[in-house]
XYZ file of C-alpha atoms in Angstrom:
214
model
C -67.952 33.136 9.780
C -64.484 35.099 10.244
C -62.429 35.942 7.856
C -59.569 33.531 9.028
C -61.531 30.388 9.507
C -63.226 30.495 6.371
C -59.784 29.219 5.284
C -60.065 26.310 7.076
C -63.867 25.610 5.614
C -64.636 22.639 3.483
C -66.133 25.157 1.212
C -62.899 26.950 0.793
C -60.696 23.818 0.770
C -62.726 21.790 -1.594
C -63.640 24.164 -3.708
C -62.573 23.584 -7.251
C -60.012 26.251 -7.921
C -58.194 24.924 -4.680
C -58.456 21.300 -5.685
C -57.177 22.144 -9.081
C -54.172 24.324 -7.529
C -53.051 21.659 -4.729
C -53.568 18.616 -7.982
C -51.210 20.893 -10.117
C -48.609 22.044 -7.356
C -48.514 18.293 -6.142
C -48.738 16.621 -9.404
C -45.436 18.643 -10.414
C -43.917 18.250 -7.160
C -44.218 14.364 -7.738
C -42.328 14.644 -11.427
C -39.751 16.731 -9.819
C -39.577 14.146 -7.144
C -39.152 11.062 -9.403
C -36.519 13.668 -11.260
C -34.676 14.451 -8.382
C -34.236 10.504 -7.596
C -33.062 9.894 -11.286
C -29.515 9.044 -10.205
C -30.590 6.557 -7.455
C -32.877 4.860 -9.385
C -30.246 4.179 -11.849
C -27.801 2.784 -9.347
C -30.391 0.693 -7.994
C -31.050 -0.893 -11.437
C -27.495 -1.400 -12.111
C -26.358 -2.884 -8.791
C -29.672 -3.962 -7.231
C -32.615 -6.762 -8.048
C -35.109 -4.291 -10.237
C -37.865 -5.587 -7.305
C -36.419 -3.098 -4.912
C -36.815 -0.104 -7.374
C -40.437 0.309 -6.100
C -38.666 1.276 -2.550
C -36.318 3.526 -3.579
C -38.722 7.022 -4.242
C -40.103 7.405 -1.043
C -41.347 11.447 -1.196
C -42.743 11.679 -4.733
C -44.628 8.149 -4.317
C -46.214 9.565 -0.932
C -47.331 12.694 -3.400
C -47.949 10.697 -6.249
C -50.821 9.353 -3.889
C -51.714 12.488 -2.910
C -52.433 13.655 -6.130
C -54.414 10.689 -6.945
C -56.615 11.166 -3.978
C -57.387 14.920 -4.823
C -59.228 13.329 -7.792
C -61.445 11.727 -5.861
C -62.410 14.813 -4.532
C -62.334 16.993 -8.282
C -64.639 14.316 -9.649
C -66.590 12.973 -7.129
C -68.704 9.500 -7.878
C -72.008 9.679 -8.955
C -74.445 7.161 -7.301
C -73.523 4.323 -4.829
C -69.736 3.757 -5.377
C -69.107 -0.136 -5.710
C -67.282 -1.830 -2.968
C -63.862 -2.193 -5.467
C -64.250 1.399 -5.712
C -64.736 2.143 -2.565
C -62.137 -0.462 -1.222
C -59.644 1.288 -4.064
C -60.125 4.586 -2.889
C -59.903 4.240 0.447
C -56.129 2.294 0.154
C -55.084 5.101 -2.024
C -55.865 7.928 0.558
C -54.592 6.062 3.398
C -51.367 5.965 1.869
C -51.437 9.343 0.922
C -52.177 10.298 4.274
C -49.630 8.034 6.218
C -46.709 8.351 3.853
C -47.072 11.790 3.072
C -46.532 12.645 6.711
C -43.855 10.194 7.406
C -41.627 11.246 4.578
C -42.672 14.856 4.705
C -41.332 15.134 8.093
C -38.402 12.296 7.513
C -36.962 14.382 4.984
C -36.920 17.899 6.720
C -35.095 15.699 10.146
C -32.645 14.477 7.553
C -32.085 17.689 6.289
C -31.691 19.365 9.342
C -29.649 16.561 10.886
C -26.989 17.112 8.130
C -26.772 20.764 8.688
C -26.362 20.345 12.026
C -23.446 18.392 11.811
C -21.775 20.434 9.311
C -23.547 20.124 6.053
C -23.779 23.046 3.756
C -27.516 23.951 2.749
C -28.217 25.540 -0.341
C -31.585 27.294 -1.654
C -32.513 23.575 -3.146
C -32.729 22.432 1.098
C -34.865 25.092 1.683
C -37.239 24.353 -1.166
C -36.967 21.014 -0.048
C -37.904 21.710 3.825
C -41.259 23.788 2.683
C -42.086 21.460 0.169
C -42.002 18.711 2.567
C -43.297 20.481 5.616
C -46.249 21.116 3.128
C -46.764 17.683 2.160
C -47.409 16.706 5.997
C -49.582 19.864 6.435
C -51.987 19.331 3.626
C -52.225 15.454 4.061
C -54.026 16.062 7.644
C -55.284 18.989 7.012
C -57.666 16.947 3.926
C -58.314 13.533 5.970
C -61.567 15.224 7.272
C -62.844 14.510 3.190
C -61.315 11.604 2.741
C -63.284 8.089 3.282
C -60.637 5.743 4.803
C -60.774 4.313 7.815
C -58.358 2.611 10.596
C -58.078 -0.713 9.098
C -57.040 1.121 5.673
C -54.356 3.296 7.834
C -53.110 0.475 9.715
C -52.380 -1.556 6.326
C -50.963 1.438 5.030
C -48.495 1.451 8.007
C -47.559 -1.891 7.204
C -46.270 -0.844 3.919
C -44.313 1.822 5.575
C -42.755 -0.630 7.794
C -41.976 -3.137 4.896
C -40.549 -0.379 3.175
C -38.206 0.859 5.855
C -37.356 -3.033 6.262
C -36.261 -3.329 2.485
C -34.463 0.207 2.936
C -32.174 -0.784 5.958
C -31.918 -4.611 4.902
C -31.094 -3.938 0.958
C -29.415 -0.600 1.844
C -31.914 1.552 -0.758
C -32.784 4.163 1.600
C -32.698 7.217 0.193
C -29.365 8.600 -0.131
C -28.201 11.085 2.981
C -25.862 13.563 3.472
C -22.148 12.479 3.740
C -22.340 13.534 7.228
C -25.043 11.457 8.169
C -23.638 8.014 7.152
C -22.118 7.219 10.182
C -25.159 7.743 12.115
C -27.111 5.173 9.863
C -28.240 2.880 13.080
C -29.760 5.745 14.695
C -31.676 6.898 11.446
C -32.889 3.376 10.690
C -34.325 3.322 14.374
C -35.992 6.955 13.790
C -37.566 5.914 10.490
C -39.189 2.768 12.063
C -40.778 4.798 15.081
C -41.703 7.849 12.677
C -44.023 5.345 10.638
C -45.585 4.067 13.539
C -45.941 7.957 14.872
C -47.362 8.762 11.333
C -50.107 6.312 11.992
C -51.014 7.545 14.983
C -50.771 11.101 13.327
C -53.136 9.898 11.086
C -55.749 8.387 13.584
C -55.760 11.197 15.837
C -56.522 13.862 12.507
C -59.113 11.526 11.558
C -60.795 11.039 14.692
C -60.940 14.491 14.918
C -62.854 15.366 11.727
C -66.414 14.953 12.984
C -65.293 17.863 15.355
C -63.774 20.008 12.979
C -66.911 22.390 11.571
C -67.040 21.919 7.694
């Protein structure tokens, strides 16, 4: 095995040191993400029904699902898992991949779109670009070690589409740069389309996993 291909191998990617590193990074990012959404969460509590609160913090919730998925790799179940355990795992893993791909790309697109229309980028924007691209990349990279199937991915995508519908019906989508506020219809169409694209990307990665050397 070449030195480069080793970094794509199952031995490296599922080593406990690598999994723990990813777990800590994603857990910290999830925590920071909910703090980042703090003002919008408070605004939602003050101005919207409480049931809409769950649809507000998109990226940190995606990161949370991926963080939980890493626990299944860190602490593999001994023996044959129950159907309930497997169903829960498949749901969490499917949500982890589909939502991480979608919101990882969406956040970068919004930052870049705002900058193209005059928004001034600060160091936090570049940090967010790097971290969100990392979300999408790691999700697709780890598909081959997950147990979910196409139905679970489809159900996860249905959740995304429900989230999109709530976001743009009740205006609880993530706050946008002011430069993009007059592009809301285009952003909504892009968001729905990206949910479908994330599903297709997840399926492509899932189908390719058996062709990738483990």
